[in-house]
Amino acid sequence: MTPELNAGTLLNDLFIDTVSISVPLFRPELCFIATIVLLLLCRMLPLLRYVDSCGIALGGVCFAAWFAYVDFIGIGNQVGESLLSTSAMRQELFGGLLVFDSFTAFLRLVLAGFLILYIILTKLSGIPDREDGADFYSLVLGSSLGMCLMVSANNLLMVFMAVEMASVPSYVLAGMLKGRPASSEAALKYAVYGAGTAGVMLYGISLISGVLGTLVFPDISVEISRVLAAGGTSGSTMVLCLGGLMLSVGLAFKLSAVPFHFWCPDVFEGAAAEVGAFLSVASKAAAVALLIRVAFAFSMPESGAAVGMSGNLAALADSRHFVVYVIGLLAAVTCTFGNLAAYGQTNMKRLLAYSTIAHAGYLMMAVAAAVAMVTISPEGARDAVTAVAFYLATYLFMNLGAFGIVALLRNRLKSEEISAYAGLIRVNPGVVVAMAVVLVSLIGLPPLAGFVAKFLVFSSLVDAITTGAESPLMLSLLAIGGLNTVISLFYYLRVLKVMTFDPIPEDRVSEPFPFVSISGAMITGLVIPVVVFGVFWSGLYAAAHLAGAIAS
Amino acid sequence: MAPAENPAFWPLTLIVFLPALVAAVLSLPIFPKAREEIIRWITFATTAIVFLLSLWVAVPQFFGTAGAGQFVVGQPEMQGVVKLPWIESFGIEYLLGVDGISLPLVVLTTFISMLAIAASWPIKKHVKAYHVLFLLLETGMLGVFVSLDFFLFYVFWEVMLLPMYFLIGVWGGPRREYAAIKFFLYTLFGSVLMLIAILMLYFTSDVRLLSDEQLIATHVVQPAVAAQEISSIRSAESAIHTFNLMALAAVGQLPNSPFAATTVWLGMSLETWAFLLLLIGFIIKVPVVPVHTWLPDAHVEAPTPISMILAGVLLKLGGYGILRICYPICPGAGLSLAWLVCGLGVVSMVYGAFAALAQTDFKRMVAYSSVSHMGYVMLGLGVWSAVGGQEYRWDFWAQGVNGAMFQMLAHGISSAGMFFMVGVLYDRVHHRNLNEFGGIFSKMPVYSGLAIAVFFAGLGLPGLCGFIGEVLVTLSSWNYSRILAVISAFTVILTAAYILWAIQRVYLGAEYRGPHEDALKPMTPRELSIATPLVFLAILFGVAPQILFQYVTPSVNQQVETLANWTRDVHDGARKMIVAEAEQELSDGHDVVKGVQSMSDEIASRWAQD
């Protein structure tokens, strides 16, 4: 105890850390909070009740996106000017609970950009209605706030808090369609599953913290290598493994990875398509980002700590091996199961749910490759993280486009069954072309963005194979990924087949919306990036590459 | 190099992208669907312009100009190379060029596309969508033939899939959905394997291994700023990967080729794996027997013009890929797996011929004849790497490859013609049952005469285009394996059997026995104007094959000679060197067992595919 550590200096330090370092880099989240407060305030004051909550939410999100953009450009310029390594670009916030780096900045920008498009889409598709608007948007923004924290988590406790913060509003969102039993069922299933996995994850976190004596990410790898190098006779290795597996249960739930995916199809089918879009894009992006953060924490040697610890570093290789295999096996199973299960679906939202599961598998393959290469080839690891970031950015447009089309068609056709789309090409070719672009991009065919994303994932796997990082696993992941691409062709094409080849059903309720409309423009706006990023992807790749800098 | 500075930029770019551009314009709502005639004529004009453009590049003397971007006959190197950066972080380039191997195929594609659009007039369903998809398909096909960047090649390769799926699936026959998805599935499976091979090659390649001359010759560096770019390559610390097909080939043929030195799985080198994966991708397209089953379905169900495209152009993509990519990049694997390629070729040759004999559906018979004929292409390409070991005379290889190239072009003409002839008949009587025809000659004499000429071209009658390729391939294979040569010679008899039998049942015979007899009207002028050029070319190339060989031979011979020298200097040369070194060590009194072991280890590590 040094004498100067009295309450006054402590408070002063805390104040300085919060106001001058943390808050300026926390502006997007603050925008979300302010918007939520504003939304709820408007509900209470009689005069302001007539203000459209969608407008408020959109305004708040635009501010958040602007700040996220400024932060991203700022960190991009820093890298460009000084060519600093990432460890120097890291900025720990709020006493090390959060971390701000290029990865945080990129994903926050993706999330905020998604929210802008998303809120416009919900306005056009009419869910939520005016009455529910304030509730809906405050839940969405609250959940997004949790996702921003997931993306920037730097502490296992923060991981739990962020996951819960992102999940709890989602449970309510799943039950938004109050009149429909399916929606309530979805919400209940989701909540029960979420609560269960959260409990397991929390238990895992406590086990890990018990063995390692720390919750802070940068310290975890140091402590792990110390514990493992000391020998596993004490049983601490076993506890550590168990803790890690339990932690991965919570993450796998958020990722909807097999075997923790059961909620996903039911929730997507029961909830509104708009909610499905939110869960499949934003929630997935945040979950993958968190997976990367946690996986790196358990496998990446802390730079600077390497001096005189070479023995301990070798011990860290065991931990890395474990992490890679857990993620790799989950990825292989998730991808294969998602694609096989999607084959039999008749409901479009269910099909997209399984497609989401499958894509989580592809994303996790790249994460596994990144972790495998983290010491052998930092550049390769960076490329793998880049692949993930790129994938998430393009996935935003593909999946939001798909769910948007489903939502807009639902308003006209009063159905979300695939069979209801029969012969749509004759009535509304524009929507079918847009859907074709989106689905073909999800298959991963050039010249669309989905192909580039898949290309980058596969190239990170090949990179891992050629550099000799966990080659056998990476080789089998590559084979499984390739095979899955072929399998996925079936069910995506089946939707297109129904839309184009099949005759118009007799009992069609009403005609779909005219494509030359605001809704059509929205869909076009979502589809054009899918094509543009498929052909001219240098710019987006450069941005994602910046985000990938956390690996090198 | 900016587009404006490179005069070769526009011809090739326009040839590839004009169809896609017109497709984009056509798909705008300003073209009402009802104006079908206008859409047809715009599309036809587009394909005709693209054909003329490709002729302008290929045959400058027709146009009386010898400008930049036009092909110089007799020069084997890549010409009209366009090189623009595309994705710099991966070194992906917009790299186009033509040589004597690709240029004839480009002209064939533009020619068949033009005729296929002319043959599309009977299409009445969703005319606008049909023509838009057709034009996209044409862009994909042409792009594959001219791209020299592997990534670009793959993009174009995949771009063809979706239009073709819809063209078969919407405008096809009764089982069109099944045929369409089967086509898509087979091809996608092959292309995923190809993607994996592309990535493996890319991540192992390193342009720093190439000499300065090679860097310039393979267009890795711009000639104008060569010194500067070479010095930046030389000063690079880590490997510089490349998608440049010519550079990949140069790297693959180096004595210290990283492709041969890297072992991937099951003790086989990366070269062998890449060769196998690429080969599977390409033989699905060719198609070769175990993976050919998509073809009869797709051909039978597709509408006539699409069958013409499928048989006339799409099958050639496979052969082109093997010739352009598999062999030059993975020469070691090509040499050791020559038996596989040759064997597959002969099996499909014989199997396709027997299957054709068994068909009662006219179109299905023609489809199987394609399998059989493309078998000759495979055999011709395969004997390529066959000679080696004792003598390094490459004339036989060159003969086989020239024959295979000629066979591809001739088959493009004759099979497109055969499918068109079947389509003419089907448009009238709406059935294709071989046993219900007969006596067509007396009802439609002009048509029958043209049809018989085309079928004889397919049969390989001397004086017609089918003969040259088959005879060259058969002759060259004699030197590789006499059994294979004998089998392929005997297949000609089978070919004659099914084609003559079909002619007999359809065109000759006493009387017509099927339905719609009164619909058997003479050919319309439109149909005549499609059939006549095909018949004319079938005769012309049969009588004067030199017209095609003057383009094909220089490039083929150069590639064959390069690979022959590679076999002598690198493959066998390095092995002899190792053996000599080991013998030297042995005579110096080393332990015999140890010496032999180290020798075999060294051989195994350097030539793991042997």
mmCIF file of C-alpha atoms in Angstrom, chain B residues 384-596:
data_model
loop_
_atom_site.group_PDB
_atom_site.id
_atom_site.type_symbol
_atom_site.label_atom_id
_atom_site.label_comp_id
_atom_site.label_asym_id
_atom_site.label_seq_id
_atom_site.Cartn_x
_atom_site.Cartn_y
_atom_site.Cartn_z
ATOM 1 C CA TRP B 384 1.261 -35.267 -74.891
ATOM 2 C CA SER B 385 3.224 -36.213 -71.913
ATOM 3 C CA ALA B 386 3.587 -39.807 -72.934
ATOM 4 C CA VAL B 387 6.881 -39.785 -74.695
ATOM 5 C CA GLY B 388 9.842 -39.541 -72.423
ATOM 6 C CA GLY B 389 12.485 -41.619 -70.851
ATOM 7 C CA GLN B 390 14.512 -42.718 -73.859
ATOM 8 C CA GLU B 391 13.990 -40.244 -76.644
ATOM 9 C CA TYR B 392 12.881 -36.668 -76.454
ATOM 10 C CA ARG B 393 11.196 -36.319 -79.799
ATOM 11 C CA TRP B 394 8.155 -34.194 -79.343
ATOM 12 C CA ASP B 395 6.643 -34.449 -82.850
ATOM 13 C CA PHE B 396 4.227 -37.151 -81.750
ATOM 14 C CA TRP B 397 3.031 -35.183 -78.782
ATOM 15 C CA ALA B 398 2.585 -32.148 -80.933
ATOM 16 C CA GLN B 399 0.653 -34.214 -83.438
ATOM 17 C CA GLY B 400 -1.678 -35.459 -80.744
ATOM 18 C CA VAL B 401 -2.276 -32.049 -79.229
ATOM 19 C CA ASN B 402 -2.765 -30.429 -82.600
ATOM 20 C CA GLY B 403 -5.199 -33.206 -83.394
ATOM 21 C CA ALA B 404 -7.036 -32.661 -80.136
ATOM 22 C CA MET B 405 -7.291 -28.942 -80.786
ATOM 23 C CA PHE B 406 -8.539 -29.570 -84.294
ATOM 24 C CA GLN B 407 -10.986 -32.142 -83.016
ATOM 25 C CA MET B 408 -12.370 -29.607 -80.530
ATOM 26 C CA LEU B 409 -12.921 -27.033 -83.256
ATOM 27 C CA ALA B 410 -14.319 -29.550 -85.706
ATOM 28 C CA HIS B 411 -16.592 -31.021 -83.103
ATOM 29 C CA GLY B 412 -17.758 -27.499 -82.297
ATOM 30 C CA ILE B 413 -18.921 -27.157 -85.886
ATOM 31 C CA SER B 414 -20.287 -30.649 -86.457
ATOM 32 C CA SER B 415 -22.031 -31.217 -83.133
ATOM 33 C CA ALA B 416 -23.661 -27.790 -83.174
ATOM 34 C CA GLY B 417 -24.798 -28.696 -86.680
ATOM 35 C CA MET B 418 -26.104 -32.091 -85.641
ATOM 36 C CA PHE B 419 -28.089 -30.642 -82.744
ATOM 37 C CA PHE B 420 -29.485 -27.985 -85.013
ATOM 38 C CA MET B 421 -30.532 -30.591 -87.572
ATOM 39 C CA VAL B 422 -32.294 -32.612 -84.883
ATOM 40 C CA GLY B 423 -33.962 -29.420 -83.696
ATOM 41 C CA VAL B 424 -35.255 -28.608 -87.177
ATOM 42 C CA LEU B 425 -36.959 -31.957 -87.309
ATOM 43 C CA TYR B 426 -38.258 -31.694 -83.763
ATOM 44 C CA ASP B 427 -39.792 -28.281 -84.421
ATOM 45 C CA ARG B 428 -41.887 -29.897 -87.132
ATOM 46 C CA VAL B 429 -42.958 -33.266 -85.749
ATOM 47 C CA HIS B 430 -42.419 -32.751 -81.991
ATOM 48 C CA HIS B 431 -40.820 -36.092 -81.344
ATOM 49 C CA ARG B 432 -37.321 -37.498 -81.582
ATOM 50 C CA ASN B 433 -37.915 -41.222 -81.645
ATOM 51 C CA LEU B 434 -35.455 -42.695 -84.138
ATOM 52 C CA ASN B 435 -37.762 -45.607 -84.881
ATOM 53 C CA GLU B 436 -40.675 -43.415 -85.919
ATOM 54 C CA PHE B 437 -38.807 -41.469 -88.587
ATOM 55 C CA GLY B 438 -38.054 -42.525 -92.113
ATOM 56 C CA GLY B 439 -38.440 -41.130 -95.567
ATOM 57 C CA ILE B 440 -37.487 -37.590 -94.595
ATOM 58 C CA PHE B 441 -35.286 -37.397 -97.680
ATOM 59 C CA SER B 442 -38.235 -37.487 -100.027
ATOM 60 C CA LYS B 443 -40.161 -34.846 -98.076
ATOM 61 C CA MET B 444 -37.318 -32.440 -97.244
ATOM 62 C CA PRO B 445 -34.518 -33.101 -99.742
ATOM 63 C CA VAL B 446 -32.467 -29.945 -99.144
ATOM 64 C CA TYR B 447 -32.589 -30.366 -95.385
ATOM 65 C CA SER B 448 -31.709 -34.033 -95.617
ATOM 66 C CA GLY B 449 -28.739 -33.325 -97.853
ATOM 67 C CA LEU B 450 -27.340 -30.756 -95.457
ATOM 68 C CA ALA B 451 -28.072 -32.942 -92.458
ATOM 69 C CA ILE B 452 -26.353 -35.947 -93.957
ATOM 70 C CA ALA B 453 -23.318 -33.802 -94.741
ATOM 71 C CA VAL B 454 -23.146 -32.657 -91.126
ATOM 72 C CA PHE B 455 -23.577 -36.175 -89.809
ATOM 73 C CA PHE B 456 -20.825 -37.418 -92.090
ATOM 74 C CA ALA B 457 -18.620 -34.663 -90.722
ATOM 75 C CA GLY B 458 -19.351 -36.009 -87.256
ATOM 76 C CA LEU B 459 -18.621 -39.516 -88.452
ATOM 77 C CA GLY B 460 -15.180 -38.449 -89.544
ATOM 78 C CA LEU B 461 -15.444 -39.068 -93.259
ATOM 79 C CA PRO B 462 -12.273 -38.028 -95.071
ATOM 80 C CA GLY B 463 -12.755 -34.670 -96.703
ATOM 81 C CA LEU B 464 -14.874 -33.420 -93.839
ATOM 82 C CA CYS B 465 -13.702 -31.713 -90.678
ATOM 83 C CA GLY B 466 -14.201 -34.638 -88.289
ATOM 84 C CA PHE B 467 -11.593 -36.739 -90.045
ATOM 85 C CA ILE B 468 -8.484 -34.670 -89.483
ATOM 86 C CA GLY B 469 -8.568 -34.522 -85.712
ATOM 87 C CA GLU B 470 -9.433 -38.189 -85.244
ATOM 88 C CA VAL B 471 -6.734 -39.408 -87.561
ATOM 89 C CA LEU B 472 -4.043 -37.241 -86.004
ATOM 90 C CA VAL B 473 -4.981 -38.325 -82.512
ATOM 91 C CA THR B 474 -5.079 -41.995 -83.454
ATOM 92 C CA LEU B 475 -1.727 -41.798 -85.225
ATOM 93 C CA SER B 476 -0.042 -40.035 -82.352
ATOM 94 C CA SER B 477 -1.383 -42.471 -79.798
ATOM 95 C CA TRP B 478 0.248 -45.349 -81.692
ATOM 96 C CA ASN B 479 3.556 -44.211 -80.363
ATOM 97 C CA TYR B 480 2.282 -44.147 -76.804
ATOM 98 C CA SER B 481 0.252 -47.289 -76.589
ATOM 99 C CA ARG B 482 -0.587 -49.501 -79.508
ATOM 100 C CA ILE B 483 -3.595 -50.970 -77.749
ATOM 101 C CA LEU B 484 -5.122 -47.561 -77.229
ATOM 102 C CA ALA B 485 -4.417 -46.645 -80.828
ATOM 103 C CA VAL B 486 -6.071 -49.790 -82.092
ATOM 104 C CA ILE B 487 -9.101 -49.244 -79.868
ATOM 105 C CA SER B 488 -9.483 -45.666 -80.968
ATOM 106 C CA ALA B 489 -9.173 -46.679 -84.605
ATOM 107 C CA PHE B 490 -11.846 -49.308 -84.148
ATOM 108 C CA THR B 491 -14.121 -46.790 -82.454
ATOM 109 C CA VAL B 492 -14.398 -45.111 -85.835
ATOM 110 C CA ILE B 493 -16.282 -48.192 -86.977
ATOM 111 C CA LEU B 494 -18.671 -47.890 -84.060
ATOM 112 C CA THR B 495 -19.115 -44.210 -84.865
ATOM 113 C CA ALA B 496 -19.880 -45.080 -88.454
ATOM 114 C CA ALA B 497 -22.338 -47.681 -87.259
ATOM 115 C CA TYR B 498 -24.477 -45.446 -85.110
ATOM 116 C CA ILE B 499 -24.410 -42.514 -87.475
ATOM 117 C CA LEU B 500 -25.140 -44.531 -90.597
ATOM 118 C CA TRP B 501 -27.850 -46.435 -88.790
ATOM 119 C CA ALA B 502 -29.409 -43.182 -87.650
ATOM 120 C CA ILE B 503 -29.232 -41.723 -91.149
ATOM 121 C CA GLN B 504 -30.827 -44.847 -92.467
ATOM 122 C CA ARG B 505 -33.652 -44.784 -89.954
ATOM 123 C CA VAL B 506 -34.356 -41.072 -90.216
ATOM 124 C CA TYR B 507 -33.591 -39.831 -93.672
ATOM 125 C CA LEU B 508 -33.762 -42.913 -95.839
ATOM 126 C CA GLY B 509 -36.341 -45.615 -95.449
ATOM 127 C CA ALA B 510 -39.530 -46.074 -97.353
ATOM 128 C CA GLU B 511 -41.912 -43.783 -95.570
ATOM 129 C CA TYR B 512 -42.404 -41.614 -92.518
ATOM 130 C CA ARG B 513 -44.026 -43.581 -89.696
ATOM 131 C CA GLY B 514 -44.468 -41.012 -86.925
ATOM 132 C CA PRO B 515 -47.050 -38.354 -86.069
ATOM 133 C CA HIS B 516 -47.471 -34.908 -87.691
ATOM 134 C CA GLU B 517 -46.518 -36.092 -91.134
ATOM 135 C CA ASP B 518 -48.105 -33.083 -92.818
ATOM 136 C CA ALA B 519 -45.869 -30.731 -90.812
ATOM 137 C CA LEU B 520 -42.767 -31.869 -92.695
ATOM 138 C CA LYS B 521 -42.316 -28.677 -94.681
ATOM 139 C CA PRO B 522 -39.021 -27.674 -96.361
ATOM 140 C CA MET B 523 -36.523 -25.583 -94.441
ATOM 141 C CA THR B 524 -37.245 -21.917 -93.983
ATOM 142 C CA PRO B 525 -34.688 -19.389 -95.219
ATOM 143 C CA ARG B 526 -33.704 -18.706 -91.614
ATOM 144 C CA GLU B 527 -32.960 -22.361 -90.995
ATOM 145 C CA LEU B 528 -31.077 -22.597 -94.246
ATOM 146 C CA SER B 529 -28.933 -19.644 -93.353
ATOM 147 C CA ILE B 530 -27.909 -21.390 -90.133
ATOM 148 C CA ALA B 531 -27.298 -24.810 -91.664
ATOM 149 C CA THR B 532 -25.394 -23.689 -94.730
ATOM 150 C CA PRO B 533 -22.469 -21.988 -92.975
ATOM 151 C CA LEU B 534 -22.036 -24.981 -90.715
ATOM 152 C CA VAL B 535 -21.957 -27.383 -93.645
ATOM 153 C CA PHE B 536 -19.682 -25.052 -95.566
ATOM 154 C CA LEU B 537 -17.210 -24.863 -92.709
ATOM 155 C CA ALA B 538 -17.388 -28.612 -92.131
ATOM 156 C CA ILE B 539 -16.285 -29.125 -95.723
ATOM 157 C CA LEU B 540 -13.802 -26.253 -95.761
ATOM 158 C CA PHE B 541 -11.947 -27.395 -92.651
ATOM 159 C CA GLY B 542 -11.985 -30.945 -93.974
ATOM 160 C CA VAL B 543 -10.411 -29.953 -97.255
ATOM 161 C CA ALA B 544 -8.140 -27.193 -96.030
ATOM 162 C CA PRO B 545 -7.273 -27.892 -92.383
ATOM 163 C CA GLN B 546 -4.344 -25.553 -92.825
ATOM 164 C CA ILE B 547 -6.729 -22.656 -92.221
ATOM 165 C CA LEU B 548 -7.000 -23.704 -88.602
ATOM 166 C CA PHE B 549 -3.586 -25.255 -88.183
ATOM 167 C CA GLN B 550 -1.821 -22.015 -89.090
ATOM 168 C CA TYR B 551 -3.266 -20.584 -85.889
ATOM 169 C CA VAL B 552 -3.124 -23.617 -83.660
ATOM 170 C CA THR B 553 0.191 -25.232 -84.503
ATOM 171 C CA PRO B 554 2.718 -22.527 -83.535
ATOM 172 C CA SER B 555 1.306 -22.103 -80.037
ATOM 173 C CA VAL B 556 0.737 -25.804 -79.484
ATOM 174 C CA ASN B 557 4.185 -26.713 -80.742
ATOM 175 C CA GLN B 558 5.798 -24.109 -78.569
ATOM 176 C CA GLN B 559 4.040 -25.417 -75.483
ATOM 177 C CA VAL B 560 4.819 -29.029 -76.365
ATOM 178 C CA GLU B 561 8.440 -28.238 -77.059
ATOM 179 C CA THR B 562 8.761 -26.399 -73.783
ATOM 180 C CA LEU B 563 7.326 -29.327 -71.917
ATOM 181 C CA ALA B 564 9.427 -31.824 -73.837
ATOM 182 C CA ASN B 565 12.515 -29.899 -72.930
ATOM 183 C CA TRP B 566 11.260 -29.745 -69.385
ATOM 184 C CA THR B 567 11.019 -33.535 -69.341
ATOM 185 C CA ARG B 568 14.544 -33.862 -70.640
ATOM 186 C CA ASP B 569 16.258 -31.149 -68.650
ATOM 187 C CA VAL B 570 14.326 -30.965 -65.431
ATOM 188 C CA HIS B 571 12.409 -34.140 -64.884
ATOM 189 C CA ASP B 572 14.797 -36.756 -66.136
ATOM 190 C CA GLY B 573 17.815 -34.489 -66.030
ATOM 191 C CA ALA B 574 17.522 -33.814 -62.344
ATOM 192 C CA ARG B 575 16.892 -37.442 -61.626
ATOM 193 C CA LYS B 576 19.950 -38.497 -63.599
ATOM 194 C CA MET B 577 21.943 -35.901 -61.752
ATOM 195 C CA ILE B 578 20.830 -37.222 -58.403
ATOM 196 C CA VAL B 579 21.530 -40.784 -59.454
ATOM 197 C CA ALA B 580 24.971 -39.764 -60.719
ATOM 198 C CA GLU B 581 25.753 -38.009 -57.475
ATOM 199 C CA ALA B 582 24.691 -41.018 -55.486
ATOM 200 C CA GLU B 583 26.791 -43.312 -57.647
ATOM 201 C CA GLN B 584 29.714 -41.011 -57.133
ATOM 202 C CA GLU B 585 29.210 -41.249 -53.393
ATOM 203 C CA LEU B 586 28.949 -45.008 -53.604
ATOM 204 C CA SER B 587 32.185 -45.331 -55.504
ATOM 205 C CA ASP B 588 33.822 -43.159 -52.886
ATOM 206 C CA GLY B 589 33.326 -46.001 -50.464
ATOM 207 C CA HIS B 590 30.242 -45.002 -48.607
ATOM 208 C CA ASP B 591 27.950 -47.503 -47.046
ATOM 209 C CA VAL B 592 25.970 -49.026 -49.869
ATOM 210 C CA VAL B 593 22.655 -49.187 -48.056
ATOM 211 C CA LYS B 594 22.954 -45.666 -46.811
ATOM 212 C CA GLY B 595 23.833 -44.382 -50.249
ATOM 213 C CA VAL B 596 20.909 -46.061 -51.899
#
